[in-house]
Amino acid sequence: MSEPGVESQQDRFYRIKNQGIQVFDQEMRNHNLPEKVIAALHKHCDEYWGCVPIQEQMMEILMDEDLAKFSLKEANDARKIVAKKQMSRIPELREKFYSRFDSKNIADYVWDTCIAPSLGYSFSLNHSLPYTFVGIQCIYATILFPEVYWNTACLIVNSGAKDENDDGSTNYGKLARAIGDIRGRGINVTLPDINLSPFGFKPDEENNRILFGLKAMNKVGADVVNQIIANRPYDSLSDFLSKNKINRQVVVSLIKGGAFDNFGNRKKIMAQYLYHTMKKKTRLTMTQFNDIIKRKMYPSELSRAKSIYEFNRYLKAKCLSPNGGFKFDARARNFFANTFNLAIDTIDEKSWKKIYDKEMAPVKAWMKDNEISLLYELNKAIFQEEWEKYAQGTISKWEMDSLCFYYHEHDLADIKTEKYGVEDFFKLSEEPDIDYFFKKNGREIPVFNLHRICGTCIDKNKVKSTVTLLTTTGVVEVKFRKEHFALFDKQISTKMPDGSKKVLEKSWFTRGEMILVQGIRNGDTFIVKKYANKGLPHQLYKISNVDHKDHTMELIYERARGDMEDAE
């Protein structure tokens, strides 16, 4: 790297190395340098054939008593100015440097040969050695091993799954980019296999594919992976569960990611697992009546009993008297008066139990007569709740939740893009296309044509206000205004009557959420933007639902109502 028309350090190195160090010596003599200066420059530069590629080498030249006579502090300050390209301080450094020489001719030569080239680029010595080792390793791997080994190495580093003792976090943005690039080059990244997948990614040279590493899966830590590998082989999900003590979220993630696909249909395996691990009801007591009430499974003729059952729970939670029995508050007093046509402020436990047992008798009789069907419906409802909690969405969504990439089709692959004006980011011009100009304060301001892209959020950067979006054709970095990013990155919650907090809506940029954005392409970045008189009225929409039958999306642009708090 050098100025136009000036010989680069690489060319200079090649020329002098091939023609001999005497070329460097003759060059200095042609510039009429004194012998002591020639000797000093030979001492510092011969090792690199008349070049100064190392920052510490430049410092040694500056500190040489036969050259610039800088102190260590001055030389290190000069190194920082040059290395960090502090261009505003270059004139100051040059003036100080020239002041240390009696001859401008000598100063010109030393500056042009030893200082100026570093303004293009120079290595620090403590970087040069490890970079050299990495470079040699890369050359070795490229020449002697198929490309799949190099691709696998990149995935291992980017996923954080470096070795069995490393429980570092996974950078899903980098991982998605790496997988997208590799798959685009025809390298197949397989689904995880509970019996074959290693800790990290592993190359399968014979089949030109990469085995997905278990450590890269969401919610699967190093200890769990080591346990899974140690207890192999497995012939079924039941066999796996009998050999490993692993929490529910981890098993769900393994199923979603396809780790048990060799044992059968993925959704059937998920259903079996959730059913066998859910808290099933095996008999009916009055305790279960609360479950029946929550799921509205009681007949209308038991509405009075239902209210009294809930009143009994309220009494025991809020109205217990220190002297025994119950002391009514206003709410309890009103309910008792309206239900039993009796105005009282207190009641002893025995009297209340007599009333309560009488009112619950029809409930007990009903549950006894319908126990089998009630247990079936209750467990069916519990299973449905478990499914909605752990297993909603398509197989593609499951893969995004667990693996952060779509092995099957992208969840948005079949939407009607023309209906929403969605375009392929990678087919847009890299420079924003201008629609027209308008004048403001004597300046011409461009108005750009706006475009829309949509995809799945896989990563976010709070500092840069960016979201990494996995579209149907690749990974795109989306840039927001700082205040706009902060607004939609909030989690929204509300306070419940019992004082607990209920999350109403997570950040729109949570991994796995799908969004549609409007803006412009600028290089490799999509910049979110809107105008008052053109394009969509909002620059960001959350895709709340995808109808795969109609190939349509449900879009929302407003946040839920509630208390905002910072999301993770």
Coordinates of C-alpha atoms in Angstrom, one line a residue, residues 316-553:
K316 CA -57.9 -18.7 52.6
A317 CA -55.5 -16.4 50.7
K318 CA -56.8 -13.0 52.0
C319 CA -59.2 -13.2 54.9
L320 CA -57.7 -15.6 57.5
S321 CA -58.2 -14.2 61.0
P322 CA -55.4 -14.4 63.6
N323 CA -58.0 -15.7 66.0
G324 CA -59.2 -18.4 63.7
G325 CA -61.9 -18.4 61.1
F326 CA -62.3 -15.7 58.5
K327 CA -62.6 -11.9 58.8
F328 CA -64.2 -10.5 55.6
D329 CA -62.9 -7.6 53.6
A330 CA -65.2 -5.5 51.5
R331 CA -64.9 -7.8 48.5
A332 CA -65.6 -10.9 50.6
R333 CA -68.5 -9.2 52.4
N334 CA -70.2 -8.2 49.2
F335 CA -69.8 -11.7 47.6
F336 CA -71.2 -13.5 50.7
A337 CA -74.2 -11.1 51.0
N338 CA -75.1 -11.4 47.2
T339 CA -74.6 -15.2 47.1
F340 CA -76.1 -16.3 50.5
N341 CA -78.4 -13.3 51.1
L342 CA -76.7 -12.8 54.5
A343 CA -74.7 -9.7 55.7
I344 CA -71.9 -10.8 58.1
D345 CA -68.3 -9.7 58.8
T346 CA -66.8 -12.9 60.1
I347 CA -67.4 -16.7 60.0
D348 CA -65.7 -19.5 61.8
E349 CA -64.0 -22.3 59.9
K350 CA -66.5 -25.0 60.9
S351 CA -69.5 -23.0 59.8
W352 CA -67.9 -22.1 56.5
K353 CA -66.8 -25.7 55.9
K354 CA -70.4 -26.9 56.3
I355 CA -71.7 -24.3 53.8
Y356 CA -68.8 -25.0 51.4
D357 CA -69.1 -28.8 51.5
K358 CA -72.8 -28.5 50.7
E359 CA -72.2 -26.2 47.8
M360 CA -69.5 -28.5 46.4
A361 CA -71.5 -31.7 46.6
P362 CA -72.9 -31.3 43.0
V363 CA -69.3 -30.7 41.7
K364 CA -68.0 -33.9 43.4
A365 CA -70.9 -35.9 41.9
W366 CA -70.4 -34.4 38.5
M367 CA -66.6 -35.2 38.5
K368 CA -67.3 -38.7 39.7
D369 CA -69.8 -39.5 37.1
N370 CA -67.7 -38.0 34.3
E371 CA -64.2 -38.9 35.6
I372 CA -62.9 -40.8 32.5
S373 CA -64.0 -38.2 29.9
L374 CA -62.9 -35.3 32.1
L375 CA -59.5 -36.7 32.6
Y376 CA -59.2 -37.3 28.9
E377 CA -60.3 -33.7 28.0
L378 CA -58.2 -32.2 30.8
N379 CA -55.0 -34.0 29.7
K380 CA -55.8 -33.1 26.1
A381 CA -56.0 -29.5 27.1
I382 CA -52.8 -29.6 29.1
F383 CA -51.0 -31.3 26.1
Q384 CA -52.3 -28.5 23.8
E385 CA -50.9 -25.9 26.1
E386 CA -47.5 -27.7 26.2
W387 CA -47.5 -27.8 22.4
E388 CA -48.3 -24.1 22.1
K389 CA -45.6 -23.3 24.6
Y390 CA -42.8 -25.5 23.2
A391 CA -43.7 -26.5 19.6
Q392 CA -45.6 -23.9 17.8
G393 CA -44.8 -23.2 14.1
T394 CA -43.5 -25.1 11.1
I395 CA -40.5 -27.4 10.9
S396 CA -38.6 -24.4 9.4
K397 CA -39.4 -22.3 12.5
W398 CA -38.2 -25.1 14.7
E399 CA -34.9 -25.2 12.9
M400 CA -34.5 -21.5 13.2
D401 CA -35.2 -21.7 17.0
S402 CA -32.7 -24.5 17.5
L403 CA -30.0 -24.1 14.8
C404 CA -30.3 -20.5 13.6
F405 CA -30.5 -21.6 10.0
Y406 CA -33.2 -23.1 7.8
Y407 CA -32.3 -26.6 6.7
H408 CA -35.7 -26.8 5.0
E409 CA -37.3 -23.8 3.3
H410 CA -37.2 -20.4 4.8
D411 CA -40.5 -19.6 6.7
L412 CA -41.1 -16.8 4.2
A413 CA -40.1 -18.7 1.1
D414 CA -43.7 -19.1 -0.3
I415 CA -45.2 -15.7 0.5
K416 CA -46.5 -13.6 -2.4
T417 CA -43.7 -11.1 -2.6
E418 CA -45.4 -9.0 -5.2
K419 CA -48.3 -8.4 -2.9
Y420 CA -46.1 -6.7 -0.4
G421 CA -43.5 -5.2 -2.8
V422 CA -40.7 -7.3 -1.2
E423 CA -37.5 -7.5 -3.2
D424 CA -34.3 -9.5 -3.2
F425 CA -31.7 -7.4 -1.4
F426 CA -28.8 -8.9 -3.4
K427 CA -30.4 -7.8 -6.7
L428 CA -30.7 -4.2 -5.7
S429 CA -28.1 -1.7 -6.8
E430 CA -25.3 -1.4 -4.2
E431 CA -25.6 2.4 -4.5
P432 CA -28.9 4.0 -3.4
D433 CA -30.9 4.9 -6.5
I434 CA -32.0 8.5 -6.6
D435 CA -35.6 9.3 -7.6
Y436 CA -35.3 13.1 -7.6
F437 CA -33.6 16.1 -5.9
F438 CA -35.1 19.0 -4.0
K439 CA -33.4 22.2 -2.8
K440 CA -33.1 23.2 0.9
N441 CA -31.0 26.1 2.1
G442 CA -29.3 26.3 -1.3
R443 CA -28.3 22.6 -1.3
E444 CA -29.7 19.8 -3.5
I445 CA -31.0 17.0 -1.3
P446 CA -31.5 13.6 -3.0
V447 CA -34.8 11.6 -2.5
F448 CA -34.1 7.9 -2.9
N449 CA -36.3 5.2 -4.3
L450 CA -37.4 3.0 -1.4
H451 CA -37.3 -0.8 -1.3
R452 CA -38.7 -3.5 1.0
I453 CA -37.1 -6.7 2.3
C454 CA -38.2 -9.2 4.9
G455 CA -36.6 -12.0 6.9
T456 CA -35.9 -13.5 10.2
C457 CA -33.9 -11.8 13.0
I458 CA -30.9 -13.8 13.9
D459 CA -28.8 -11.3 15.8
K460 CA -28.7 -7.7 16.9
N461 CA -26.1 -5.1 17.9
K462 CA -27.4 -2.6 20.5
V463 CA -24.3 -0.4 20.1
K464 CA -24.5 -0.1 16.3
S465 CA -28.4 -0.2 16.3
T466 CA -28.3 -3.0 13.7
V467 CA -30.2 -6.3 13.1
T468 CA -28.8 -9.2 11.3
L469 CA -31.7 -10.4 9.0
L470 CA -31.8 -13.8 7.4
T471 CA -33.8 -13.3 4.1
T472 CA -34.8 -16.1 1.7
T473 CA -31.6 -15.3 -0.4
G474 CA -29.0 -14.6 2.3
V475 CA -28.0 -12.6 5.4
V476 CA -28.4 -8.8 5.4
E477 CA -27.2 -6.2 7.9
V478 CA -30.1 -3.8 8.6
K479 CA -29.3 -0.4 10.1
F480 CA -31.8 1.6 12.2
R481 CA -31.7 5.1 13.7
K482 CA -30.6 4.8 17.3
E483 CA -33.9 6.0 18.8
H484 CA -36.0 3.9 16.4
F485 CA -33.9 0.8 17.2
A486 CA -34.2 1.4 21.0
L487 CA -38.0 1.8 20.8
F488 CA -38.6 -1.6 19.1
D489 CA -35.9 -3.4 21.1
K490 CA -37.8 -2.9 24.3
Q491 CA -39.7 -5.7 26.1
I492 CA -43.3 -4.8 27.1
S493 CA -44.9 -6.1 30.2
T494 CA -47.8 -5.4 32.5
K495 CA -48.3 -5.9 36.3
M496 CA -50.9 -8.5 37.2
P497 CA -53.4 -8.1 40.1
D498 CA -51.3 -10.4 42.3
G499 CA -48.2 -8.2 41.7
S500 CA -46.5 -10.5 39.3
K501 CA -45.2 -9.3 35.9
K502 CA -46.5 -10.7 32.6
V503 CA -44.5 -10.2 29.4
L504 CA -46.9 -9.0 26.7
E505 CA -44.4 -8.6 23.9
K506 CA -40.7 -9.3 23.5
S507 CA -38.3 -7.1 21.5
W508 CA -39.1 -7.2 17.8
F509 CA -35.5 -8.0 17.2
T510 CA -35.5 -11.2 19.3
R511 CA -33.8 -14.1 17.5
G512 CA -36.5 -15.9 15.5
E513 CA -38.9 -12.9 15.1
M514 CA -39.7 -12.0 11.5
I515 CA -39.9 -8.4 10.3
L516 CA -40.5 -6.4 7.1
V517 CA -38.4 -3.2 6.6
Q518 CA -38.4 -0.4 4.1
G519 CA -35.4 1.6 3.1
I520 CA -32.4 1.7 0.8
R521 CA -29.4 -0.5 0.0
N522 CA -26.0 1.1 0.6
G523 CA -23.2 -1.4 -0.1
D524 CA -23.7 -4.5 2.1
T525 CA -26.1 -2.7 4.4
F526 CA -29.9 -2.0 4.2
I527 CA -30.6 1.4 5.8
V528 CA -34.2 1.7 7.2
K529 CA -35.9 4.8 5.9
K530 CA -39.2 6.4 5.1
Y531 CA -40.6 9.6 3.5
A532 CA -43.8 11.4 4.3
N533 CA -45.1 11.4 0.7
K534 CA -43.9 8.1 -0.7
G535 CA -43.6 4.4 0.2
L536 CA -45.2 2.7 3.2
P537 CA -46.3 4.9 6.1
H538 CA -44.0 2.9 8.4
Q539 CA -40.4 1.7 8.0
L540 CA -40.7 -1.4 10.2
Y541 CA -43.4 -4.0 10.5
K542 CA -43.5 -7.1 12.6
I543 CA -44.7 -10.3 10.8
S544 CA -47.0 -11.7 13.4
N545 CA -48.2 -14.6 11.4
V546 CA -47.6 -16.4 8.1
D547 CA -50.5 -18.2 6.3
H548 CA -48.8 -20.9 4.2
K549 CA -52.1 -21.8 2.6
D550 CA -52.8 -18.3 1.2
H551 CA -49.1 -17.4 1.1
T552 CA -49.8 -14.2 3.0
M553 CA -48.4 -12.4 6.1

